[in-house]
Short mmCIF file of C-alpha atoms in Angstrom, two decimals:
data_model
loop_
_atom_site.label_atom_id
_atom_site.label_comp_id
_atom_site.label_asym_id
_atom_site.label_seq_id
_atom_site.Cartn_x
_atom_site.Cartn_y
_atom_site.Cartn_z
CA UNK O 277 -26.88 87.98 -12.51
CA UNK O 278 -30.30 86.66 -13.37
CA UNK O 279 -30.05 87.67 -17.02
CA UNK O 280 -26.41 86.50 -17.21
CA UNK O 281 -27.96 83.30 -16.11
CA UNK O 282 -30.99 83.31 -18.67
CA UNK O 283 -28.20 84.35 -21.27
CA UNK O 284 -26.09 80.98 -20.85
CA UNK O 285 -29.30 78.88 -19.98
CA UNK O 286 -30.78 79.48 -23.47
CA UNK O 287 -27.11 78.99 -25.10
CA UNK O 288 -26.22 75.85 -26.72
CA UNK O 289 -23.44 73.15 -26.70
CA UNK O 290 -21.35 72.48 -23.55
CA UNK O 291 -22.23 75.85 -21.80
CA UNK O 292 -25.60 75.35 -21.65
CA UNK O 293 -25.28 71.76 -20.26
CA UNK O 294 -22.72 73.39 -17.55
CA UNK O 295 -25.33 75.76 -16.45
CA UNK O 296 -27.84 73.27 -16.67
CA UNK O 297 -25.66 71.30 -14.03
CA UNK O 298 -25.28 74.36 -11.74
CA UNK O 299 -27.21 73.99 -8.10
CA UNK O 300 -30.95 73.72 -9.19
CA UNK O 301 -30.37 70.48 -11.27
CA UNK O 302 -33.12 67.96 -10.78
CA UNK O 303 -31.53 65.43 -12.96
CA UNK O 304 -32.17 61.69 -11.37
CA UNK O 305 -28.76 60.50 -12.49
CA UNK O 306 -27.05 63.39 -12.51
CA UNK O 307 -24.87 64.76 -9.37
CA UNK O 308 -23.11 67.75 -10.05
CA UNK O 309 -26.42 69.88 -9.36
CA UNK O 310 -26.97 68.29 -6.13
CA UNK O 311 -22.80 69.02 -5.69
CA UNK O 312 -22.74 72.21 -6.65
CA UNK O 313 -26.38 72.99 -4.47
CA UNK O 314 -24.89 71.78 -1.42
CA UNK O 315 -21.60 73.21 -1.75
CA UNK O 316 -23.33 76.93 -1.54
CA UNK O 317 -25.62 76.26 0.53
CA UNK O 318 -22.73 75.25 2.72
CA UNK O 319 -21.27 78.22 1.95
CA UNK O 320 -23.48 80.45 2.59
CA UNK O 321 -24.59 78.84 5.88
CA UNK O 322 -20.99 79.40 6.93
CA UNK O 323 -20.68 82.81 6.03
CA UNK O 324 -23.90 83.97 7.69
CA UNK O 325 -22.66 82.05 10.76
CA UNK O 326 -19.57 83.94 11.04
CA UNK O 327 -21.61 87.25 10.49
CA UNK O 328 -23.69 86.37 13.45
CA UNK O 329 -20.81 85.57 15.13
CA UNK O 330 -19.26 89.15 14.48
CA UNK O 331 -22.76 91.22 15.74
CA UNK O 332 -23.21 91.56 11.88
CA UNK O 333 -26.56 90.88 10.31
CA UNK O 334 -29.26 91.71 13.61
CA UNK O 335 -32.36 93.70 12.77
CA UNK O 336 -32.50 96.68 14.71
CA UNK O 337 -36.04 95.56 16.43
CA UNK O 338 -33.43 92.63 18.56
CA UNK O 339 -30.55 94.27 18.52
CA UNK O 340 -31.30 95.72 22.07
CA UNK O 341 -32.10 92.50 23.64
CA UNK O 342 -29.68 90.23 23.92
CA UNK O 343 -32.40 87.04 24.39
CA UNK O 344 -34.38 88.12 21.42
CA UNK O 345 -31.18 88.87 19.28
CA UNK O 346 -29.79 85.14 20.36
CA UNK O 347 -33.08 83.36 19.80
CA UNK O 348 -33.89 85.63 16.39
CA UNK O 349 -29.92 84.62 15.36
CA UNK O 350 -30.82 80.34 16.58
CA UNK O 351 -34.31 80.49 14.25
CA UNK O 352 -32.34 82.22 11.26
CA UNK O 353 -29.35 79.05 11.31
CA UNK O 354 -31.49 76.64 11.98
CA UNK O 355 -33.71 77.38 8.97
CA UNK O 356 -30.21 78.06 7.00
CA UNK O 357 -29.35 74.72 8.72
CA UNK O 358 -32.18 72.88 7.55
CA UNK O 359 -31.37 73.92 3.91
CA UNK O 360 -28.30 72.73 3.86
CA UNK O 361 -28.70 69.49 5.38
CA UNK O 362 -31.66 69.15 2.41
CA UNK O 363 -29.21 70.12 -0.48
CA UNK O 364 -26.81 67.07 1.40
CA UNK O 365 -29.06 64.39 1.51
CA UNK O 366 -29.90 65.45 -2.07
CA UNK O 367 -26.11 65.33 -2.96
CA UNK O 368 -26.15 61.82 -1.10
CA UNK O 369 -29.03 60.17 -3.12
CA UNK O 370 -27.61 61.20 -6.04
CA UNK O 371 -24.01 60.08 -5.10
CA UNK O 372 -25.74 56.65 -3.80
CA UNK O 373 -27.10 56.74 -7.25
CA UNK O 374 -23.89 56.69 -9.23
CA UNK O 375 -22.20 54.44 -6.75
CA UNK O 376 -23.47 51.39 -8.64
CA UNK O 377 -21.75 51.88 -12.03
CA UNK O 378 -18.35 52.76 -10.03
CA UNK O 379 -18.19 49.58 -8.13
CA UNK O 380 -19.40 47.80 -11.62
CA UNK O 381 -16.32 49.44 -12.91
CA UNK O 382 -14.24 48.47 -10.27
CA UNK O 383 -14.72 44.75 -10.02
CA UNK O 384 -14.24 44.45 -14.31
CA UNK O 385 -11.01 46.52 -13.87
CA UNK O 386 -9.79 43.87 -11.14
CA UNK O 387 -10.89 41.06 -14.03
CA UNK O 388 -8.83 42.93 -16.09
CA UNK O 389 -5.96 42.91 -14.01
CA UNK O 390 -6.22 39.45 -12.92
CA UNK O 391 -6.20 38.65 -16.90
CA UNK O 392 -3.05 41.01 -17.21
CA UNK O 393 -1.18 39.08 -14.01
CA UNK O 394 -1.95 35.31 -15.29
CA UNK O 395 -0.71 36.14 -18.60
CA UNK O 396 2.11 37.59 -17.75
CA UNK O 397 2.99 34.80 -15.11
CA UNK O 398 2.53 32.10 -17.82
CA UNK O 399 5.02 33.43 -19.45
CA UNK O 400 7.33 30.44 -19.44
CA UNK O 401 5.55 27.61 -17.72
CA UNK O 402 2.73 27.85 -19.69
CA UNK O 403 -0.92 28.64 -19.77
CA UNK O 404 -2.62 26.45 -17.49
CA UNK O 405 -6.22 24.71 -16.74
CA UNK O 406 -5.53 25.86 -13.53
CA UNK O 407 -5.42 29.30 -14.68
CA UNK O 408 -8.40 29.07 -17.25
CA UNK O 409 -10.64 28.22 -14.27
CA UNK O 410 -9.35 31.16 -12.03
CA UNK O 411 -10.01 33.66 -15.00
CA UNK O 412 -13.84 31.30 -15.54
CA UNK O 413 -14.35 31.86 -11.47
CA UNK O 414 -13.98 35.80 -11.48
CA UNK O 415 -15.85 36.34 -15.04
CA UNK O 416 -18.89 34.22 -12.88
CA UNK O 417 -18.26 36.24 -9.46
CA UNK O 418 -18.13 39.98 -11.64
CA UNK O 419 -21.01 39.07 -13.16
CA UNK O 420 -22.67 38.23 -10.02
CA UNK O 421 -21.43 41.50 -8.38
CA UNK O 422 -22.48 43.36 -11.94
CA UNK O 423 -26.20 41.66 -11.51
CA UNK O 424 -26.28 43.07 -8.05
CA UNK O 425 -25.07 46.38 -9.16
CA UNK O 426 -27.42 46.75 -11.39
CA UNK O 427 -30.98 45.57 -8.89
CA UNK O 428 -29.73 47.41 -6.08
CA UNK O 429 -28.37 50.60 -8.29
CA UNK O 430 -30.59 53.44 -6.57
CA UNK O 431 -28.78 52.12 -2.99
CA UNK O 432 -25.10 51.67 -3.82
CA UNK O 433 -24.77 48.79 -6.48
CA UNK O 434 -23.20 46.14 -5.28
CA UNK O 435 -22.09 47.57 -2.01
CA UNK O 436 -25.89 47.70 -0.60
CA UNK O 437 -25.36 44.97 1.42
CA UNK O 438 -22.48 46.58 3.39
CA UNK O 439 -24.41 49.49 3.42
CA UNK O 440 -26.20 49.75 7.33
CA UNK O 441 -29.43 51.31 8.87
CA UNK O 442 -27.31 54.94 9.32
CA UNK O 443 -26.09 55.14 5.71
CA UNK O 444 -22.65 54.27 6.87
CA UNK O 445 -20.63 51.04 5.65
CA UNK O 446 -20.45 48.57 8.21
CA UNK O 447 -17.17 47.06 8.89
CA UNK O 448 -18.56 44.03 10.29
CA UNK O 449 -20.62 42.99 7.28
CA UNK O 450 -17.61 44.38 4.82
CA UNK O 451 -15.29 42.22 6.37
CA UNK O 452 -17.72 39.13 6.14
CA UNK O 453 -18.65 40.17 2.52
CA UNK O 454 -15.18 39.94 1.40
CA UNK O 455 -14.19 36.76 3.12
CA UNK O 456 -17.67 35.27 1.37
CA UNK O 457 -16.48 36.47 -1.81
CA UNK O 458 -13.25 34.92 -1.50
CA UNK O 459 -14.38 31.33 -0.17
CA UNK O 460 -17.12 31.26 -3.04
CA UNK O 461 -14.32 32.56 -5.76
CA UNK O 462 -12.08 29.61 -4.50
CA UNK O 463 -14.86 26.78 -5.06
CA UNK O 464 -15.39 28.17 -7.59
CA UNK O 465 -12.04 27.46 -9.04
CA UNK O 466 -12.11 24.20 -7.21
CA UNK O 467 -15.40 23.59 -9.56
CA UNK O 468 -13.34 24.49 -12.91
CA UNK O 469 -11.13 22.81 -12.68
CA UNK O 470 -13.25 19.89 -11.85
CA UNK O 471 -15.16 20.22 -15.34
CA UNK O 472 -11.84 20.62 -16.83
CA UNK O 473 -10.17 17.81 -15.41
CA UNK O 474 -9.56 14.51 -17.86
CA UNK O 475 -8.49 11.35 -15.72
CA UNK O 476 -10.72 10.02 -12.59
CA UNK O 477 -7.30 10.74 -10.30
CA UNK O 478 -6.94 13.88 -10.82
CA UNK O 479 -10.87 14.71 -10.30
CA UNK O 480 -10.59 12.71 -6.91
CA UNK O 481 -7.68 15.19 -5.91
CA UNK O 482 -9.82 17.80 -6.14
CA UNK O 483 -12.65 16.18 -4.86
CA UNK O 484 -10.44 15.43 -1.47
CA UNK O 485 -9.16 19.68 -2.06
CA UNK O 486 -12.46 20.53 -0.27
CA UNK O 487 -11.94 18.14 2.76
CA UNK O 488 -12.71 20.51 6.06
CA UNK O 489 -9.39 18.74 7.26
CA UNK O 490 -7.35 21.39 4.68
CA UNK O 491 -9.59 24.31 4.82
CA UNK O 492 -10.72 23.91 8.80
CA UNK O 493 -9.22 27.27 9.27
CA UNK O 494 -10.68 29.12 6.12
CA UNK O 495 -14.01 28.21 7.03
CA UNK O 496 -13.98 28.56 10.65
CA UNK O 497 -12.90 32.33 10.28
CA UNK O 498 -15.65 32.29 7.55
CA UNK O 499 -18.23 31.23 9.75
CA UNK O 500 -16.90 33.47 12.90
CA UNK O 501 -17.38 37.21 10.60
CA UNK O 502 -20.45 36.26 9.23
CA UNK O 503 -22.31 35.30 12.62
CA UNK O 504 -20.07 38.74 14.17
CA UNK O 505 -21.77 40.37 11.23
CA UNK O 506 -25.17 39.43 12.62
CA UNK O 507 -25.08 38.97 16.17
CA UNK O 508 -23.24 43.12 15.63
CA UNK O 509 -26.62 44.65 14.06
CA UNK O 510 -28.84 42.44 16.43
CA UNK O 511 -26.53 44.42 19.36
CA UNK O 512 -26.34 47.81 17.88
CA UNK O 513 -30.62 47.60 17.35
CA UNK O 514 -31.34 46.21 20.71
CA UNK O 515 -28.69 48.92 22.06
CA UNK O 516 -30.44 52.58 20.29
CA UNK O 517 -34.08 50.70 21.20
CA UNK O 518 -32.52 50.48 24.68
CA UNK O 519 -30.98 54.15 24.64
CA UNK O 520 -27.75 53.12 25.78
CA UNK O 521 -26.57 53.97 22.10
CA UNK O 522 -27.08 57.46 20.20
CA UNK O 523 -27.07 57.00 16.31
CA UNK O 524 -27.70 59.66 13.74
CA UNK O 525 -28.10 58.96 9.70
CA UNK O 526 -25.32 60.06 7.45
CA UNK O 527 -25.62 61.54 4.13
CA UNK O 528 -24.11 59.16 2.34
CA UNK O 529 -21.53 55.98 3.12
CA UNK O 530 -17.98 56.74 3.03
CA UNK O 531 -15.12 54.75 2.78
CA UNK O 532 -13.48 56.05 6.27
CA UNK O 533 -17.02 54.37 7.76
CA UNK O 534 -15.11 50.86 7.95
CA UNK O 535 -12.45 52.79 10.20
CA UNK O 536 -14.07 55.34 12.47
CA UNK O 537 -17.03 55.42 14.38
CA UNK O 538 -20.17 57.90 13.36
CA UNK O 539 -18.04 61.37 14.30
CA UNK O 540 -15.37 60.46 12.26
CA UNK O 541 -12.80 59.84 14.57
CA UNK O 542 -10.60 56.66 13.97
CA UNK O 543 -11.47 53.69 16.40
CA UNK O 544 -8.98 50.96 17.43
CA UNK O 545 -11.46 48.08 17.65
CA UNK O 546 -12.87 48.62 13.96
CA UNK O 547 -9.22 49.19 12.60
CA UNK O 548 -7.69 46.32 14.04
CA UNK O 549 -9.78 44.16 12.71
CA UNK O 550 -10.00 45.46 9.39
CA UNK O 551 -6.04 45.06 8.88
CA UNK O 552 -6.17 42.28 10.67
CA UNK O 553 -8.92 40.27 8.60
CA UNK O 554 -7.16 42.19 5.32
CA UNK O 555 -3.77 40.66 6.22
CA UNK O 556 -5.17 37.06 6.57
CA UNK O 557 -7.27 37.32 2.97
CA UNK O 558 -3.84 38.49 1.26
CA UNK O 559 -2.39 34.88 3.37
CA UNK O 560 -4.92 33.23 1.81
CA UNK O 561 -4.85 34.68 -1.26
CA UNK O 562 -1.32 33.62 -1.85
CA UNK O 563 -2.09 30.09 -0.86
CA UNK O 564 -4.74 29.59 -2.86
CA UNK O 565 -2.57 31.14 -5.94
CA UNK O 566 -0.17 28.31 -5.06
CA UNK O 567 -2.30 25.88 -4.96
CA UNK O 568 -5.52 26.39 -6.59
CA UNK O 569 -6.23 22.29 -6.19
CA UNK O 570 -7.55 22.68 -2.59
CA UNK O 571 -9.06 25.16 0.07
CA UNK O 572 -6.45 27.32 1.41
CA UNK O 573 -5.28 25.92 4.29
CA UNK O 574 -5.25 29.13 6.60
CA UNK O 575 -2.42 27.88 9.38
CA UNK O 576 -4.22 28.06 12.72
CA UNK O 577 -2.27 30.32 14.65
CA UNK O 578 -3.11 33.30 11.72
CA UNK O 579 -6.93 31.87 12.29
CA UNK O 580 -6.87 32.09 16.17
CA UNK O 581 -5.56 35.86 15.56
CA UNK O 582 -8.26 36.57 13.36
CA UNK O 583 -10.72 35.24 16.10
CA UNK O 584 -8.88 37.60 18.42
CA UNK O 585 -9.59 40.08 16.34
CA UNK O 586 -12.94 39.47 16.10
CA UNK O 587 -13.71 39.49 19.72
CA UNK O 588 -11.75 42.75 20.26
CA UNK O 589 -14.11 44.29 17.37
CA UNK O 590 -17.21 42.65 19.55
CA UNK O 591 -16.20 43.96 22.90
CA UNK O 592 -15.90 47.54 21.31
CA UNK O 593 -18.97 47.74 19.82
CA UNK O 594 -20.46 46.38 23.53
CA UNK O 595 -18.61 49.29 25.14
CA UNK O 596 -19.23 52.18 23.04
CA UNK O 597 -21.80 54.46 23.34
CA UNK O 598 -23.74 55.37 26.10
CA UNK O 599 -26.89 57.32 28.28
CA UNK O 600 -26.60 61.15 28.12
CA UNK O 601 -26.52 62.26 31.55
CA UNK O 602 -27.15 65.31 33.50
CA UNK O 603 -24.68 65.91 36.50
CA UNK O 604 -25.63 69.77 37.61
CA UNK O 605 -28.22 72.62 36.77
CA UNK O 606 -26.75 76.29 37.48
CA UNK O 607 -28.07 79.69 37.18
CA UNK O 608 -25.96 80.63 34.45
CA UNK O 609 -24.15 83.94 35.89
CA UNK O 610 -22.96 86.72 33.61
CA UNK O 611 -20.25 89.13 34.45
CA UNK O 612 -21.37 91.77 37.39
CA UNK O 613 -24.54 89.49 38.29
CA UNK O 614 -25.72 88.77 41.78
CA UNK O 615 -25.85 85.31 43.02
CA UNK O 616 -29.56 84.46 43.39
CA UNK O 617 -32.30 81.43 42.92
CA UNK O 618 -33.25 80.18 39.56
CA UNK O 619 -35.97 82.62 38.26
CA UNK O 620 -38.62 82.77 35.12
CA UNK O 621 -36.32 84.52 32.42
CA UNK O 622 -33.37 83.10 33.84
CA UNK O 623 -30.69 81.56 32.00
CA UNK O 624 -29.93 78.01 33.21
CA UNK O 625 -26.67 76.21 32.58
CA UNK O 626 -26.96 72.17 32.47
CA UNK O 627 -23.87 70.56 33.14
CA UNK O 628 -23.20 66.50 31.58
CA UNK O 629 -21.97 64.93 29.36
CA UNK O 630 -22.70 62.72 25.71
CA UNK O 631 -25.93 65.57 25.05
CA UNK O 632 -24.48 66.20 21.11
CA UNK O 633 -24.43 62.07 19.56
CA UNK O 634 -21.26 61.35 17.55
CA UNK O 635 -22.17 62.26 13.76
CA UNK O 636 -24.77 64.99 14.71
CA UNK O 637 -22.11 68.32 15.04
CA UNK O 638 -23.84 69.96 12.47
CA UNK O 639 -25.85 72.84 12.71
CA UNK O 640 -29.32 70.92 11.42
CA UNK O 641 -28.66 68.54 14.45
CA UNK O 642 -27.72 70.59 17.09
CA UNK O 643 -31.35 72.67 16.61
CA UNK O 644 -33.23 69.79 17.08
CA UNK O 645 -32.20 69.14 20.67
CA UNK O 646 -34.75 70.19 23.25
CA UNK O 647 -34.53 70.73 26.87
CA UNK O 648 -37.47 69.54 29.08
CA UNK O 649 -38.35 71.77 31.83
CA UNK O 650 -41.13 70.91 33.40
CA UNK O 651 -44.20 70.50 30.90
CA UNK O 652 -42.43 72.88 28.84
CA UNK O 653 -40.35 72.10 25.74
CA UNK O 654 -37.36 74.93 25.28
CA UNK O 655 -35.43 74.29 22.19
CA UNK O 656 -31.80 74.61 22.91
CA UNK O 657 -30.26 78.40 20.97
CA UNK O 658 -27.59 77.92 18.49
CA UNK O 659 -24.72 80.40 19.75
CA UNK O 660 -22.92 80.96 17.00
CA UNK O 661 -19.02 81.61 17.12
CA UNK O 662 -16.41 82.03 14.52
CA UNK O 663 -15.80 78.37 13.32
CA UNK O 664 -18.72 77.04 15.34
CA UNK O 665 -20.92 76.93 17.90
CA UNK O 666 -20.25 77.63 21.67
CA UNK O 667 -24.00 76.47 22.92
CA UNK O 668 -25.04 73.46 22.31
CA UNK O 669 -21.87 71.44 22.87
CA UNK O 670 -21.40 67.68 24.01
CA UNK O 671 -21.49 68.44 27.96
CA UNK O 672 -22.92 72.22 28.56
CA UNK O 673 -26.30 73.38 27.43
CA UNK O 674 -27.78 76.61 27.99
CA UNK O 675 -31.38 77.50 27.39
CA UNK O 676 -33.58 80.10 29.10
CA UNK O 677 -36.16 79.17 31.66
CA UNK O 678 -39.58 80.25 29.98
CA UNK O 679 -42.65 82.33 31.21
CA UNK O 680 -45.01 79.69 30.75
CA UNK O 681 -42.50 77.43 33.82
CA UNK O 682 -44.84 77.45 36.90
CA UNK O 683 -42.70 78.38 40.26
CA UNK O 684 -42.36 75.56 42.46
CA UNK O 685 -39.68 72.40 42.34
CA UNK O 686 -39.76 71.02 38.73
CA UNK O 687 -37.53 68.42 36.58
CA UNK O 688 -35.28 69.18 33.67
CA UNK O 689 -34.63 66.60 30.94
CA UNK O 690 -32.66 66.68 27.91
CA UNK O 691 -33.85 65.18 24.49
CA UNK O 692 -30.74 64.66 22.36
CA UNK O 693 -31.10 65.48 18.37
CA UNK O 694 -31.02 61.42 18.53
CA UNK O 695 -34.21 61.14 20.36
CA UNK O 696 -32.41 60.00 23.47
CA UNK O 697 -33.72 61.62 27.12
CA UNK O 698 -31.42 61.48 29.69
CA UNK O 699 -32.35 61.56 33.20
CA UNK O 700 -34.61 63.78 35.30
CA UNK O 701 -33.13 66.57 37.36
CA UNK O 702 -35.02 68.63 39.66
CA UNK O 703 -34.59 71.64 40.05
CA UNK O 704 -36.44 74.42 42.23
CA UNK O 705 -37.61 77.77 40.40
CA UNK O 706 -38.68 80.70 42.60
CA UNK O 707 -41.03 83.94 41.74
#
């Protein structure tokens, strides 16, 4: 294999480059090394996993222990683990990377087709000053966006400011971001037509277009998602400082982000609002095609829904989350065991709930949670099974109680892969 790879490595033309892209490329710009890295490591993580899982794989010097075997098996995935999640946030930087010429691409191609619409709709009445400044508006707000691309290119072009502290798009700040992009594209239209415009009438009409008496509702929606946008980070920081809300980093943003919450599952406070707030910018949209002289004049009743909106959004993100908690410590019991008193070399089960954080399933997560017994840190074993893990989950741990434990009444605490420690629970451990 290694002189098969040497062979095509020292080869020219469009083979060589292939190879060159294979898993160990360090090219900055480049990510189809960092791709095709993680996607083995990934892999091969999962494949050794399901070994383990099977009895397959244990050196014979642990085989006859089942504690050693499980803690040798927890040490060899979390190191596996630990690769992986390096060849991810590798594939993530360079994605990140990239993401800056995409979104450049996307905004001209929306130029493009805004071109393509006004010509064809001129067709017949005529190619209009009206027109000439919407086309003059979107070259200025592309460029803009292209400018921003380009300064912010290593952290997502010109979606960096969307972009939160976890790597994930933020649906409050997307949603303000694209109502500020539409209320500056519409002055700006308002402002083209302005320098366009040849008789002192018809400049006063537009003049009187940007009265807050036609636009009240545009700009009081505009001014309710941006302070949402703010007053949500200033909650969700205050909230993980407080531990009353678990967040993990992603890899890299994703456009599901503005939808689900950080495990991926599909929240109804984030996607009401984002059809919601989507609905009333196609409203406006359409109004301000129709009349490009003034302000859309969002009715109030679609305004007061947005608002609606917005404070369902708020109250969700003040109700999610939460303290892990422990309920219960057992003596975890096998099969044909005695009942008996929590002993040194024991196996203790510890019964809660909200131990694994949303976002933090993975294997590299899971192996950083530790379990406080005592003065003791015990890192919680990764029990593999096939298509996961059976220890650690969300609301069971189990973790041996060490040698080093002294005998006597002592308190367990769990430290999430988040940093988050739930409460103490005292337990009493006997010779």
């Amino acid at each position: 294999m290694a002189v098969q790879e040497a062979r095509h490595t020292g080869g020219s033309g469009a083979g060589a480059r292939e190879t060159a892209h294979a898993g160990g490329c360090t090219c900055g710009d480049c990510p189809h090394g960092a791709r095709e890295g993680h996607r083995r490591a990934v892999a091969a993580f999962l494949s050794r996993r399901d070994a383990f899982a099977a009895g397959e794989g244990l050196p014979a010097a642990v085989a006859h222990s089942a504690s050693a075997s499980r803690q040798w098996v927890s040490e060899e995935l979390a190191q596996s683990a630990r690769a992986v999640a390096e060849r991810g946030r590798a594939e993530g930087e360079a994605w990140l990377a990239g993401l800056g010429r995409r979104t450049a691409f996307a905004v001209w191609a929306a130029v493009v087709l805004l071109l393509l619409a006004q010509a064809l709709t001129a067709v017949g009445g005529g190619w209009t000053a009206a027109r000439t400044a919407g086309l003059a508006a979107a070259l200025v707000v592309a460029g803009a966006l292209t400018a921003a691309s380009w300064f912010h290119r290593a952290r997502g072009g010109a979606l960096a400011p969307v972009i939160g502290e976890d790597n994930r798009l933020s649906t409050s700040r997307a949603v303000a971001a694209a109502w500020v992009l539409f209320v500056a594209y519409a002055v700006l239209v308002l402002a083209g037509q302005l320098a366009l415009a040849s008789g002192p009438d018809r400049r006063d009409d537009l003049v009187s277009g940007l009265g807050l008496a036609r636009g009240a509702g545009a700009v009081t929606v505009l001014a309710v998602v941006c302070g949402i946008a703010v007053l949500v980070r200033r909650v969700v920081g205050l909230r993980v400082l407080a531990q009353r809300l678990q967040k993990v980093r992603a890899d890299r943003p994703r456009a599901g982000d503005l939808l689900t919450d950080d495990a991926g599952r599909g929240t109804f406070a984030d996607i009401q609002y984002v059809v919601i707030s989507a609905v009333a910018l196609v409203f406006a949209a359409v109004r301000l095609a129709r009349r490009p002289d003034q302000l859309p004049d969002l009715p109030w009743g679609l305004a007061v829904v947005v608002l609606v909106s917005a404070a369902t959004y708020v109250a969700g993100k003040y109700a999610e989350g939460g303290r892990p908690v422990i309920l219960s410590v057992v003596r975890a019991r096998e099969a044909g065991d005695l009942d008996a008193p929590i002993r040194t070399g024991d196996d203790i089960e510890i019964r809660g709930a909200g131990f694994v954080p949303p976002g933090a399933q993975r294997a590299d997560r899971l192996s950083r949670m530790v379990v406080r017994i005592g003065a003791v840190n015990v890192h919680v074993p990764l029990v593999p099974v096939t298509g996961g893990f059976s220890n650690p989950t969300d609301d069971v741990l189990t973790v041996p109680v060490p040698a080093d434990v002294e005998p006597g009444r002592v308190d367990v605490q769990v430290v999430t892969s988040a940093g988050v420690e739930t409460n103490r629970y005292a337990i009493d451990v006997t010779d």
